[in-house]
mmCIF file of C-alpha atoms and ligand atoms in Angstrom:
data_model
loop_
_atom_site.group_PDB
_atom_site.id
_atom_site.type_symbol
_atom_site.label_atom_id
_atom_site.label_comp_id
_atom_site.label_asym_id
_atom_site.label_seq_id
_atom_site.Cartn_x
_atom_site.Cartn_y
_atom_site.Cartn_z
ATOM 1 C CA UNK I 23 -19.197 6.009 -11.474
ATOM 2 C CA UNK I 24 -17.019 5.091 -8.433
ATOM 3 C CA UNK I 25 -17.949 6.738 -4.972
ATOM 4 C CA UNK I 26 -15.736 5.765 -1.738
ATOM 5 C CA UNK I 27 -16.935 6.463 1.681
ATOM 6 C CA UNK I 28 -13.967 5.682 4.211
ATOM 7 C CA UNK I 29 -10.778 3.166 3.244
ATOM 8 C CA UNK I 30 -9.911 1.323 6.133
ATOM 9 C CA UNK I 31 -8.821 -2.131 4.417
ATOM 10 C CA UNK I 32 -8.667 -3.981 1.526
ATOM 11 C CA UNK I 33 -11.488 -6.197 2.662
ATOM 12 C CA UNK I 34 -13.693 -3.475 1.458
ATOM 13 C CA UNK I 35 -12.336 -3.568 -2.259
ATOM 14 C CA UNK I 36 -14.150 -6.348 -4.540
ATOM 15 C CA UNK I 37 -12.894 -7.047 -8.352
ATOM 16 C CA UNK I 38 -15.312 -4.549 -10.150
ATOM 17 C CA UNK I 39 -14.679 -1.489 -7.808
ATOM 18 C CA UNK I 40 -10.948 -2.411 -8.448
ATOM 19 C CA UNK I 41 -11.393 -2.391 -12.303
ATOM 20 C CA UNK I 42 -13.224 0.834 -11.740
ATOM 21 C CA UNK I 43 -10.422 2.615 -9.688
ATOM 22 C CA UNK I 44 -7.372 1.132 -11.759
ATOM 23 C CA UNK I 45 -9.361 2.319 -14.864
ATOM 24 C CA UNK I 46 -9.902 5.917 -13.413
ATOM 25 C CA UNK I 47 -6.332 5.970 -12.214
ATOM 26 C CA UNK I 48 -4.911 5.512 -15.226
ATOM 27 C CA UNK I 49 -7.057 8.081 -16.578
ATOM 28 C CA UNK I 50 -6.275 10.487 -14.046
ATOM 29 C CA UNK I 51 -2.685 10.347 -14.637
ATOM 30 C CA UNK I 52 -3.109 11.091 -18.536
ATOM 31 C CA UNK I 53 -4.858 14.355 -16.857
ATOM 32 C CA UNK I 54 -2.136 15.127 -14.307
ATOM 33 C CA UNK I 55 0.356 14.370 -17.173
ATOM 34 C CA UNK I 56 -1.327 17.131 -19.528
ATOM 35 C CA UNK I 57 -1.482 19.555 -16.868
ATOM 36 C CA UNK I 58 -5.286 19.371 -16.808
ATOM 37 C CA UNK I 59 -6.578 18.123 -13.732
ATOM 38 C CA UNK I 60 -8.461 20.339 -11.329
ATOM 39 C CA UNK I 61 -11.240 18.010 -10.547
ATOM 40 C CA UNK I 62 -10.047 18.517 -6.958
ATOM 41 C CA UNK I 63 -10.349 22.703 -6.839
ATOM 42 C CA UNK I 64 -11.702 23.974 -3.848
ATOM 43 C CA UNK I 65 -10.815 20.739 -1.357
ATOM 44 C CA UNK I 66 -8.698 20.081 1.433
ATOM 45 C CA UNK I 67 -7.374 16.927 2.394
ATOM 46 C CA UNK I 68 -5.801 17.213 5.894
ATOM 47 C CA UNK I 69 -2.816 14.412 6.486
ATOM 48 C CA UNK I 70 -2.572 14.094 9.896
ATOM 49 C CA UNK I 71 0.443 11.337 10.696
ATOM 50 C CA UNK I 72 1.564 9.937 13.965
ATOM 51 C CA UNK I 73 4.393 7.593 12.286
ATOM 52 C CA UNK I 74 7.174 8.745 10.095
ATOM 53 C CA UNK I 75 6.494 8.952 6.257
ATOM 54 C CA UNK I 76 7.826 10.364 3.319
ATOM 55 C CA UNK I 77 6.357 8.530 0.318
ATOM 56 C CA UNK I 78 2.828 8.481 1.755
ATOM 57 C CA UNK I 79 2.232 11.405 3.096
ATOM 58 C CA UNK I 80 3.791 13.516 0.267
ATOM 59 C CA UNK I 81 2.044 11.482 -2.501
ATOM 60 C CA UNK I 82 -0.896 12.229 -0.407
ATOM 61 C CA UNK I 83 -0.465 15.836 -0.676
ATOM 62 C CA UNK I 84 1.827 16.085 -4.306
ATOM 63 C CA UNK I 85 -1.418 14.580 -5.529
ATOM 64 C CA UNK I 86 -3.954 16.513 -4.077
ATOM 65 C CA UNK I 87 -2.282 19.735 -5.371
ATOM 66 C CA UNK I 88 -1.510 18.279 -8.919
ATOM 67 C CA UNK I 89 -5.650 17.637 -9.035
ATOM 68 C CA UNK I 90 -5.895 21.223 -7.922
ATOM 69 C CA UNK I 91 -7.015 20.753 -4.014
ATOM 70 C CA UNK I 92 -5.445 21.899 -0.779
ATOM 71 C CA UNK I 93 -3.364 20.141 1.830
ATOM 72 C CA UNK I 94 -3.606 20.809 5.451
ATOM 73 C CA UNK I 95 -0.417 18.509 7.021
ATOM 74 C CA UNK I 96 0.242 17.313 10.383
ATOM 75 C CA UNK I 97 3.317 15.662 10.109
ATOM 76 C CA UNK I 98 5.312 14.725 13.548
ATOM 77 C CA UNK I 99 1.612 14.420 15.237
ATOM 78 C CA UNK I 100 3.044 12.628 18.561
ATOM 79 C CA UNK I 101 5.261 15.471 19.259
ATOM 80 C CA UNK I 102 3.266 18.363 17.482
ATOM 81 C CA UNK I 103 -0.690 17.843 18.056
ATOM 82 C CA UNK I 104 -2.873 17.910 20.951
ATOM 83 C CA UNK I 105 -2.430 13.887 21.220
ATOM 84 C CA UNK I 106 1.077 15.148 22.900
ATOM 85 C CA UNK I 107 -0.916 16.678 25.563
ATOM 86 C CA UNK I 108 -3.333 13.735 25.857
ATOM 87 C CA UNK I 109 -6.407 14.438 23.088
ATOM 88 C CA UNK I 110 -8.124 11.150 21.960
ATOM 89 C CA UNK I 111 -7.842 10.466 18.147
ATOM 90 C CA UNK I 112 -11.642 10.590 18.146
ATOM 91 C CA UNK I 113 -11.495 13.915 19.266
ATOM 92 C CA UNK I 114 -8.508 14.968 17.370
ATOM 93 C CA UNK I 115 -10.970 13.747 14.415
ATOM 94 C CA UNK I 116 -14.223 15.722 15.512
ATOM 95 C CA UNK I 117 -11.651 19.519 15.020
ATOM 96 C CA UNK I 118 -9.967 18.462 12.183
ATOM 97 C CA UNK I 119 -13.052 17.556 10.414
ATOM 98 C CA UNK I 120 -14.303 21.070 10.483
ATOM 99 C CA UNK I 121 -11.199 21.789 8.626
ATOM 100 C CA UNK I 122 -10.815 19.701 5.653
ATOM 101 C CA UNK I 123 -12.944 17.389 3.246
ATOM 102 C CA UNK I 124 -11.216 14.505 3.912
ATOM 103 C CA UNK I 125 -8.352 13.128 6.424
ATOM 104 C CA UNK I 126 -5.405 10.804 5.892
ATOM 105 C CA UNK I 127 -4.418 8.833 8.808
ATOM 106 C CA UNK I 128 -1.345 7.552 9.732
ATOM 107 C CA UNK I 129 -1.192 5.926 13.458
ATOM 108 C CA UNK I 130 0.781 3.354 15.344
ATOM 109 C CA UNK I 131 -2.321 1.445 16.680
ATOM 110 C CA UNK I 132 -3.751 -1.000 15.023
ATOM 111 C CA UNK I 133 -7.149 -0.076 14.157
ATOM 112 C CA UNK I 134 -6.876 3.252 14.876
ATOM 113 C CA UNK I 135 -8.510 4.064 11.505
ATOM 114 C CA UNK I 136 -11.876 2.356 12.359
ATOM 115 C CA UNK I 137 -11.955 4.577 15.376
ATOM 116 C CA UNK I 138 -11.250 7.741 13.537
ATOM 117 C CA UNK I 139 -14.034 6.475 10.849
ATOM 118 C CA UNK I 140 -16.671 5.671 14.117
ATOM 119 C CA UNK I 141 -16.519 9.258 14.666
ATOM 120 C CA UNK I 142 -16.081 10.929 11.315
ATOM 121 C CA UNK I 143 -18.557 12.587 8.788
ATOM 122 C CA UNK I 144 -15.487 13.285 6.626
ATOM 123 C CA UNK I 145 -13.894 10.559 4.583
ATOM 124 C CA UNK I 146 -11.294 8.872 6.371
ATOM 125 C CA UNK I 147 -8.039 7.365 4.416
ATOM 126 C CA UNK I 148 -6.055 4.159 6.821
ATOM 127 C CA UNK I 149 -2.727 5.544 5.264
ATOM 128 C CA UNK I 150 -0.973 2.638 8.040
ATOM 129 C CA UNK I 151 -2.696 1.582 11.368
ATOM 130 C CA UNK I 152 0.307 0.364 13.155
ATOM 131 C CA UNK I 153 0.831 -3.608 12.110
ATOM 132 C CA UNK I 154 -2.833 -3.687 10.935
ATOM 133 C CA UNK I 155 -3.327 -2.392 7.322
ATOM 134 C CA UNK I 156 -2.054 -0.026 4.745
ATOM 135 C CA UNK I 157 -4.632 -0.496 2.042
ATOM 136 C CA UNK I 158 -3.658 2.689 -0.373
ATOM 137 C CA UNK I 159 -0.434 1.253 -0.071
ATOM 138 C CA UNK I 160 -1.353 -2.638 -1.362
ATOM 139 C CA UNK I 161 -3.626 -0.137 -4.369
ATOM 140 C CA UNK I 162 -0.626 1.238 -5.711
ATOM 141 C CA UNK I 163 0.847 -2.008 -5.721
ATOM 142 C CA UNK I 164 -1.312 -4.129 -7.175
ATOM 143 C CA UNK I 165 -1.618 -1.433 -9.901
ATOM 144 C CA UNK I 166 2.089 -0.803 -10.287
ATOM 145 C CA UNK I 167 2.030 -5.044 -11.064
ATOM 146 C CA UNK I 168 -0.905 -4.304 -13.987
ATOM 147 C CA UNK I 169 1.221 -1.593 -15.549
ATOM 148 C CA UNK I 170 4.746 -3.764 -15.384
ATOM 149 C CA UNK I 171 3.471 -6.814 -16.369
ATOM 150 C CA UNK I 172 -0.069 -5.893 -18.137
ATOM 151 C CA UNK I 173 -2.281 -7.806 -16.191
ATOM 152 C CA UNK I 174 -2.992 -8.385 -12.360
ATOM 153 C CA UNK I 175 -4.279 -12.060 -12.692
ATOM 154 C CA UNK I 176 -2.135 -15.722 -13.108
ATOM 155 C CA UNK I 177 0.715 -14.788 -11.336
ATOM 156 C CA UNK I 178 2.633 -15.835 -8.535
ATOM 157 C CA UNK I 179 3.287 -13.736 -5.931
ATOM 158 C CA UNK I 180 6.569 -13.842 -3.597
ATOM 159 C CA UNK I 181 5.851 -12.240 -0.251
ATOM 160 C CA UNK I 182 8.925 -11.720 1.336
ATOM 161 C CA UNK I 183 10.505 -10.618 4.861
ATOM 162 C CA UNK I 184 8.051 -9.461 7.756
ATOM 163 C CA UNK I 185 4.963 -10.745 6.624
ATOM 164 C CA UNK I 186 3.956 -10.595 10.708
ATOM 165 C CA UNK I 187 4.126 -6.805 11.212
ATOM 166 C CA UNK I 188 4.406 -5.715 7.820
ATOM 167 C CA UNK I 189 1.191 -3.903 7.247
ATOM 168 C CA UNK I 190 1.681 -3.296 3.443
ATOM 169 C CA UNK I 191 2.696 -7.265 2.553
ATOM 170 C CA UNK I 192 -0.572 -7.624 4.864
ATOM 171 C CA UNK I 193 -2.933 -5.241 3.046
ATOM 172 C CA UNK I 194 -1.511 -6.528 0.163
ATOM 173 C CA UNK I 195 -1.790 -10.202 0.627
ATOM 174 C CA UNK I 196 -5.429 -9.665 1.389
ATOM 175 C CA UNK I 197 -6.280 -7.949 -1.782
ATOM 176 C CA UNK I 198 -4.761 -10.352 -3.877
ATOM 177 C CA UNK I 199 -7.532 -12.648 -3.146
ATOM 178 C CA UNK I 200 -9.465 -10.602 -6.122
ATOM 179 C CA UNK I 201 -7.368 -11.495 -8.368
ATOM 180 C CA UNK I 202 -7.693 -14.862 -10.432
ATOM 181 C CA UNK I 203 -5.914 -17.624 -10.720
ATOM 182 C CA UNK I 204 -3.065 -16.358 -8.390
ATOM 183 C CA UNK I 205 -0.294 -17.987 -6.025
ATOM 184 C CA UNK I 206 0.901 -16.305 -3.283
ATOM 185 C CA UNK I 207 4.329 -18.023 -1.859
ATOM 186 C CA UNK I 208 5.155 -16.441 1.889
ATOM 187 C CA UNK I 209 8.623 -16.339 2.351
ATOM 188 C CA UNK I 210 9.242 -14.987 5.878
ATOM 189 C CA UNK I 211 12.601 -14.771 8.736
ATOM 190 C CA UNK I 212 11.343 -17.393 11.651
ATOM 191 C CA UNK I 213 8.545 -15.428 14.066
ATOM 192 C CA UNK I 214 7.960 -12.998 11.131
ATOM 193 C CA UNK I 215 5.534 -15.594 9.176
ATOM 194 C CA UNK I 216 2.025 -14.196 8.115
ATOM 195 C CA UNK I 217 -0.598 -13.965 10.903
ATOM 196 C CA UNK I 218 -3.187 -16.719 10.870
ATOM 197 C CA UNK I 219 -6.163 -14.106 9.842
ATOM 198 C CA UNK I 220 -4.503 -13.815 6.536
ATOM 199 C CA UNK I 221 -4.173 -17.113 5.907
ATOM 200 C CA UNK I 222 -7.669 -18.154 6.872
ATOM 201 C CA UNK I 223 -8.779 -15.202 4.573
ATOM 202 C CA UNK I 224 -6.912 -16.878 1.808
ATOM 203 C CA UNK I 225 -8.346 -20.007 2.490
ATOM 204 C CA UNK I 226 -11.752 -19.147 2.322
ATOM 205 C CA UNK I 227 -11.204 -17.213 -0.907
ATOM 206 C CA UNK I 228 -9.664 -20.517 -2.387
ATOM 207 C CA UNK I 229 -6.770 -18.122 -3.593
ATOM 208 C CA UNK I 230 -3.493 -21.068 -3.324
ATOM 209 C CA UNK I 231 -0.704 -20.254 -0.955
ATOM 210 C CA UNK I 232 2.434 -22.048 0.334
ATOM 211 C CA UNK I 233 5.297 -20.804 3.061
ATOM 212 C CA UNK I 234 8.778 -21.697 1.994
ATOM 213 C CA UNK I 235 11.693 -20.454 3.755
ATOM 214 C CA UNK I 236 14.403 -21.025 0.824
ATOM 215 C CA UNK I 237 13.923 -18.145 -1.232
ATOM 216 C CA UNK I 238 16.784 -18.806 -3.598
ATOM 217 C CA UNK I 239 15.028 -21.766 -4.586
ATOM 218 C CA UNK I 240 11.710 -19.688 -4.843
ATOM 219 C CA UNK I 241 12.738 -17.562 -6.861
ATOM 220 C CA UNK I 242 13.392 -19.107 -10.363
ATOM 221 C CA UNK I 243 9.309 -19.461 -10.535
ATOM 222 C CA UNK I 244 7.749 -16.158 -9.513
ATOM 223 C CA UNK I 245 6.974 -12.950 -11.545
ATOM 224 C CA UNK I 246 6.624 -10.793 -8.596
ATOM 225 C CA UNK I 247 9.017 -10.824 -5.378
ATOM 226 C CA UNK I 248 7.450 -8.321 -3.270
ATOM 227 C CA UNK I 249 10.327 -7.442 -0.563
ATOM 228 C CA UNK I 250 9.838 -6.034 2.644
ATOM 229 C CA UNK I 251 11.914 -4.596 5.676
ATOM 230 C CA UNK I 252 11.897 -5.767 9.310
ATOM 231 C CA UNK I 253 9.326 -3.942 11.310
ATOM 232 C CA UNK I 254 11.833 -3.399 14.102
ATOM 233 C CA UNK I 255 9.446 -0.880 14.826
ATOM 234 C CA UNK I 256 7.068 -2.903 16.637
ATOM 235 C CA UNK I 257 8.889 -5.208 19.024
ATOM 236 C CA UNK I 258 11.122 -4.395 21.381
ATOM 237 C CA UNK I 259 14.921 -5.736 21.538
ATOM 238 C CA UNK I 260 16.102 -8.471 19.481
ATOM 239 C CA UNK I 261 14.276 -9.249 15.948
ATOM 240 C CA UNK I 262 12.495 -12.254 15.920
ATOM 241 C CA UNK I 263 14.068 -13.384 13.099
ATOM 242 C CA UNK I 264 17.410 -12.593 14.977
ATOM 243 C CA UNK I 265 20.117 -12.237 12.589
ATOM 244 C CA UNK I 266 18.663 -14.365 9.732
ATOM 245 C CA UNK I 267 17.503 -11.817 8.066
ATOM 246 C CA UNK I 268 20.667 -11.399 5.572
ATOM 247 C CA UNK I 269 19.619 -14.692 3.971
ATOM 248 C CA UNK I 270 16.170 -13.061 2.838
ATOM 249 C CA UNK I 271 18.134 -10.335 1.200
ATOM 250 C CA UNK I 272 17.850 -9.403 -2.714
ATOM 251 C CA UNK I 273 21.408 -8.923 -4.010
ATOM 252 C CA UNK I 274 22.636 -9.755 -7.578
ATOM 253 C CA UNK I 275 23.179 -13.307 -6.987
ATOM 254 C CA UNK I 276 18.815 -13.651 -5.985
ATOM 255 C CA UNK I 277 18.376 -11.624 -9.669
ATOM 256 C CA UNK I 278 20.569 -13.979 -11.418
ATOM 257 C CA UNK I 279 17.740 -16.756 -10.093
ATOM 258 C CA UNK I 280 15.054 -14.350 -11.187
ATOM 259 C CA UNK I 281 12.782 -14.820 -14.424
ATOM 260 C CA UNK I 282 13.491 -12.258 -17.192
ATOM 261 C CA UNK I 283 10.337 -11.428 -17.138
ATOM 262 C CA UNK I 284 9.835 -10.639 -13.172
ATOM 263 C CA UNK I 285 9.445 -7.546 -11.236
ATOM 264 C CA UNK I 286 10.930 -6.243 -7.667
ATOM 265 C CA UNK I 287 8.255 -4.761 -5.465
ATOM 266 C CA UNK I 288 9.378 -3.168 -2.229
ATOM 267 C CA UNK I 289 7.048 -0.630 -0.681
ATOM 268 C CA UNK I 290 10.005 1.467 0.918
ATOM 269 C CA UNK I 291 11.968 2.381 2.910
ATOM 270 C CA UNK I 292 14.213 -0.103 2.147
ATOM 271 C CA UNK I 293 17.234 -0.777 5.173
ATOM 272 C CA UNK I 294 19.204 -3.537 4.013
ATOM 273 C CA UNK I 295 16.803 -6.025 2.473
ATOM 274 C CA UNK I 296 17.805 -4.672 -1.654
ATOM 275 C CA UNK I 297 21.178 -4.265 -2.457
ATOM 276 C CA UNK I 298 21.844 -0.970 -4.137
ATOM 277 C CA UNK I 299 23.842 -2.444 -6.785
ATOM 278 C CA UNK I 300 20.223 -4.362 -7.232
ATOM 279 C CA UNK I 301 18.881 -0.788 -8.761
ATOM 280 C CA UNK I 302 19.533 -0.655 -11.930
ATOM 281 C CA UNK I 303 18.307 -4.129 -13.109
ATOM 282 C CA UNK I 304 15.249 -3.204 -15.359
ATOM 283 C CA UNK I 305 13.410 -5.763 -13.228
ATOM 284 C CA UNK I 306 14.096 -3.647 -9.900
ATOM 285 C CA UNK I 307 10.650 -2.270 -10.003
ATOM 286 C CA UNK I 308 10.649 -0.332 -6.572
ATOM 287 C CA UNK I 309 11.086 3.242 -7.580
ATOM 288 C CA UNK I 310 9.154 3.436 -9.951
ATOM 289 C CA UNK I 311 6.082 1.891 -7.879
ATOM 290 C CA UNK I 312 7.030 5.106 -5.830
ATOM 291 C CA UNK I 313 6.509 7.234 -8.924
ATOM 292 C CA UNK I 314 4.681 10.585 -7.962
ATOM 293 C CA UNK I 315 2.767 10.128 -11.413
ATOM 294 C CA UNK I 316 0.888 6.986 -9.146
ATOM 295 C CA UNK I 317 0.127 9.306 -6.623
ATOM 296 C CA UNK I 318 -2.626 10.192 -8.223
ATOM 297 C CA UNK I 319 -4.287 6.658 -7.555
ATOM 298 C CA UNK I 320 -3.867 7.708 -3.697
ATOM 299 C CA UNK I 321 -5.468 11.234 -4.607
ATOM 300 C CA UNK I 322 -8.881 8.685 -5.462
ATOM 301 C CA UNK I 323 -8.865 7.808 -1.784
ATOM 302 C CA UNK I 324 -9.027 11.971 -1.551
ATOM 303 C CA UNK I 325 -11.012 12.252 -3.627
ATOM 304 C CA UNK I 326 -13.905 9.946 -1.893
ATOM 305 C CA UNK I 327 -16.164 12.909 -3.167
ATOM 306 C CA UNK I 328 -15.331 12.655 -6.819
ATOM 307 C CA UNK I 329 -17.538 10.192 -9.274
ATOM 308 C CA UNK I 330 -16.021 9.997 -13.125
ATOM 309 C CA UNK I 331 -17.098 8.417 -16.059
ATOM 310 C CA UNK I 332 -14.243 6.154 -17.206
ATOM 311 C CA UNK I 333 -12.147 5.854 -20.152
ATOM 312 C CA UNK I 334 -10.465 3.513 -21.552
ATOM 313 C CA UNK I 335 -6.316 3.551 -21.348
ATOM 314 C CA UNK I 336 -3.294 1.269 -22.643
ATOM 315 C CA UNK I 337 -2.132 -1.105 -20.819
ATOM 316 C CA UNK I 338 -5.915 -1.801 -19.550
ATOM 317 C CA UNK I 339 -6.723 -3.127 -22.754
ATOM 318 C CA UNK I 340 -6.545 -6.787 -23.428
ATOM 319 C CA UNK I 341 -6.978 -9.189 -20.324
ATOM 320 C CA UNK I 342 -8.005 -6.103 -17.790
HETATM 321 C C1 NCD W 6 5.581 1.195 4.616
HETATM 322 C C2 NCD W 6 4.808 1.502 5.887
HETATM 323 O O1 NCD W 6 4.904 2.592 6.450
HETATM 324 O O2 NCD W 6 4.076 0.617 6.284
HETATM 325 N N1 NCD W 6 6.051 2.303 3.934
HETATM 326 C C3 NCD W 6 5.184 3.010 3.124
HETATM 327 O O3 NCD W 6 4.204 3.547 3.533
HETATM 328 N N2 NCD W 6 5.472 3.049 1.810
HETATM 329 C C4 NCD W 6 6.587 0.128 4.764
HETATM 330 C C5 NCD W 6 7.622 0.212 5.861
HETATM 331 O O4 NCD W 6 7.662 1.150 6.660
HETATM 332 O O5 NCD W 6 8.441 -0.704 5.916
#
């Protein structure tokens, strides 16, 4: 039985609850899949965002009705909700509680989630605290790398782009350190390197990690090259990086260096960091990480109220 109080981070994840949740994931979408999935009837999730989104906060709510619930959607929240006329988030928290069973939260401060959960009596979802965490995110992710490669442990990991203000290359860095046996290589623009918290977390999980900056020569020895864009977001003026971003770019030439056998994370949108022409390569793995059928994995972090007994599924078997 898996019960969930509030996601905030990855930090609060360990390897058994993850075994648990991939395991009722999968499960869940066999359900969704034959149309017979209503464990969710009678609840409302509200999504209440203060950033743009459109794979979050729809998978938020595509799953929530494919398991049967409700949706109540905020979805412009710094031009359209009471914050615009100077409500606190704890506050905004307190009403919207009294609406729904649970609330997604999407926020340009970091840790704007633990301050929604101080208040709460709801269950509350970090769906992106500004460059803090994005922890349903780094779930489907690691997930998405089980069901493309069959296994989430003995891989190395290529972390790529804004590893500073990236919040999902963050979330997901950090949740990497349940898995066994893995190597996480950080290749990041000048200024946009990892932030010393997620290093020292690394450390003291033992999990190995290096920072290269030549990511053609990475490349060639990685199964996973998670890609990310520049977080131009959250600095003002000129990027850090400046304009060296270009050489961190996936185009056909980086696939030609790629292993057969590797995948191409990104967790979208993606700017100019994938070449289109980069899409159809069967190892381009980006889209279908965004499939709505693993939307139900975020609907778990709904569905904080729902226990299961699990199953077993597929590609769980064998080293899961
Ligand atoms: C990411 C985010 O918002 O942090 N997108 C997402 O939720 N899938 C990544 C990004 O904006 O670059």
């Amino acid at each position: 039985m898996i019960r969930l109080d509030h996601v905030v981070g990855v930090r609060q994840f360990d390897r058994p609850l993850l075994d648990a949740l991939f395991a009722l994931a999968c499960e869940m979408e066999g359900l969704v899949a034959a149309g017979d999935a209503k464990r969710l009837r009678g609840r409302i999730l509200a999504t209440l965002f203060f950033e743009p989104s459109t794979r979050t906060r729809l998978s938020f709510e595509a799953a929530m009705y494919r398991l049967g619930g409700e949706v109540l959607s905020v979805e412009s929240g710094r031009e359209t909700s009471s914050i615009a006329k100077g409500e606190t988030i704890e506050d905004t928290i307190r009403i919207v509680q009294g609406y729904a069973d649970a609330i997604a939260l999407r926020h340009p401060e970091e840790g704007a989630a633990a301050r929604a959960v101080a208040v709460a009596r709801v269950p509350i979802l970090n769906a992106g605290d500004g460059a803090g965490e994005h922890p349903t995110q780094a779930l489907i992710d690691l997930y998405t790398i089980g069901r493309e490669l069959g296994r989430i442990d003995g891989l190395r990991v290529a972390l790529v782009g804004d590893l500073r203000y990236g919040r999902a290359a963050r979330s997901l860095a950090l949740l990497l350190s349940e898995t066994r046996d893995t190597e996480i290589v950080c290749v990041a623009p000048p200024g946009l390197e990892p932030r010393p918290d997620v290093l020292g977390w690394l450390d003291d999980r033992g999990v190995r990690h290096r920072e290269e900056r030549d990511l053609a020569a990475v490349l060639p020895g990685v199964d996973v090259v998670y890609q990310t864009r520049v977080q131009r977001e959250r600095f003002s003026g000129e990027s850090p990086a400046g304009g060296g971003g270009a050489a961190y770019a996936i185009d056909e030439a980086a696939m030609a260096r790629l292993p057969s056998h590797a995948i191409v994370l990104h967790p979208l949108p993606r700017v100019d960091e994938i070449a289109p022409a980069v899409d159809t390569d069967p190892r381009a793995a980006y889209f279908r990480q965004a499939n709505p059928g693993l939307s139900v994995g975020r609907a778990l972090r709904g569905a904080c109220v729902v226990s299961s007994p699990l199953t077993g599924c597929g590609w769980l078997a064998g080293s899961w």
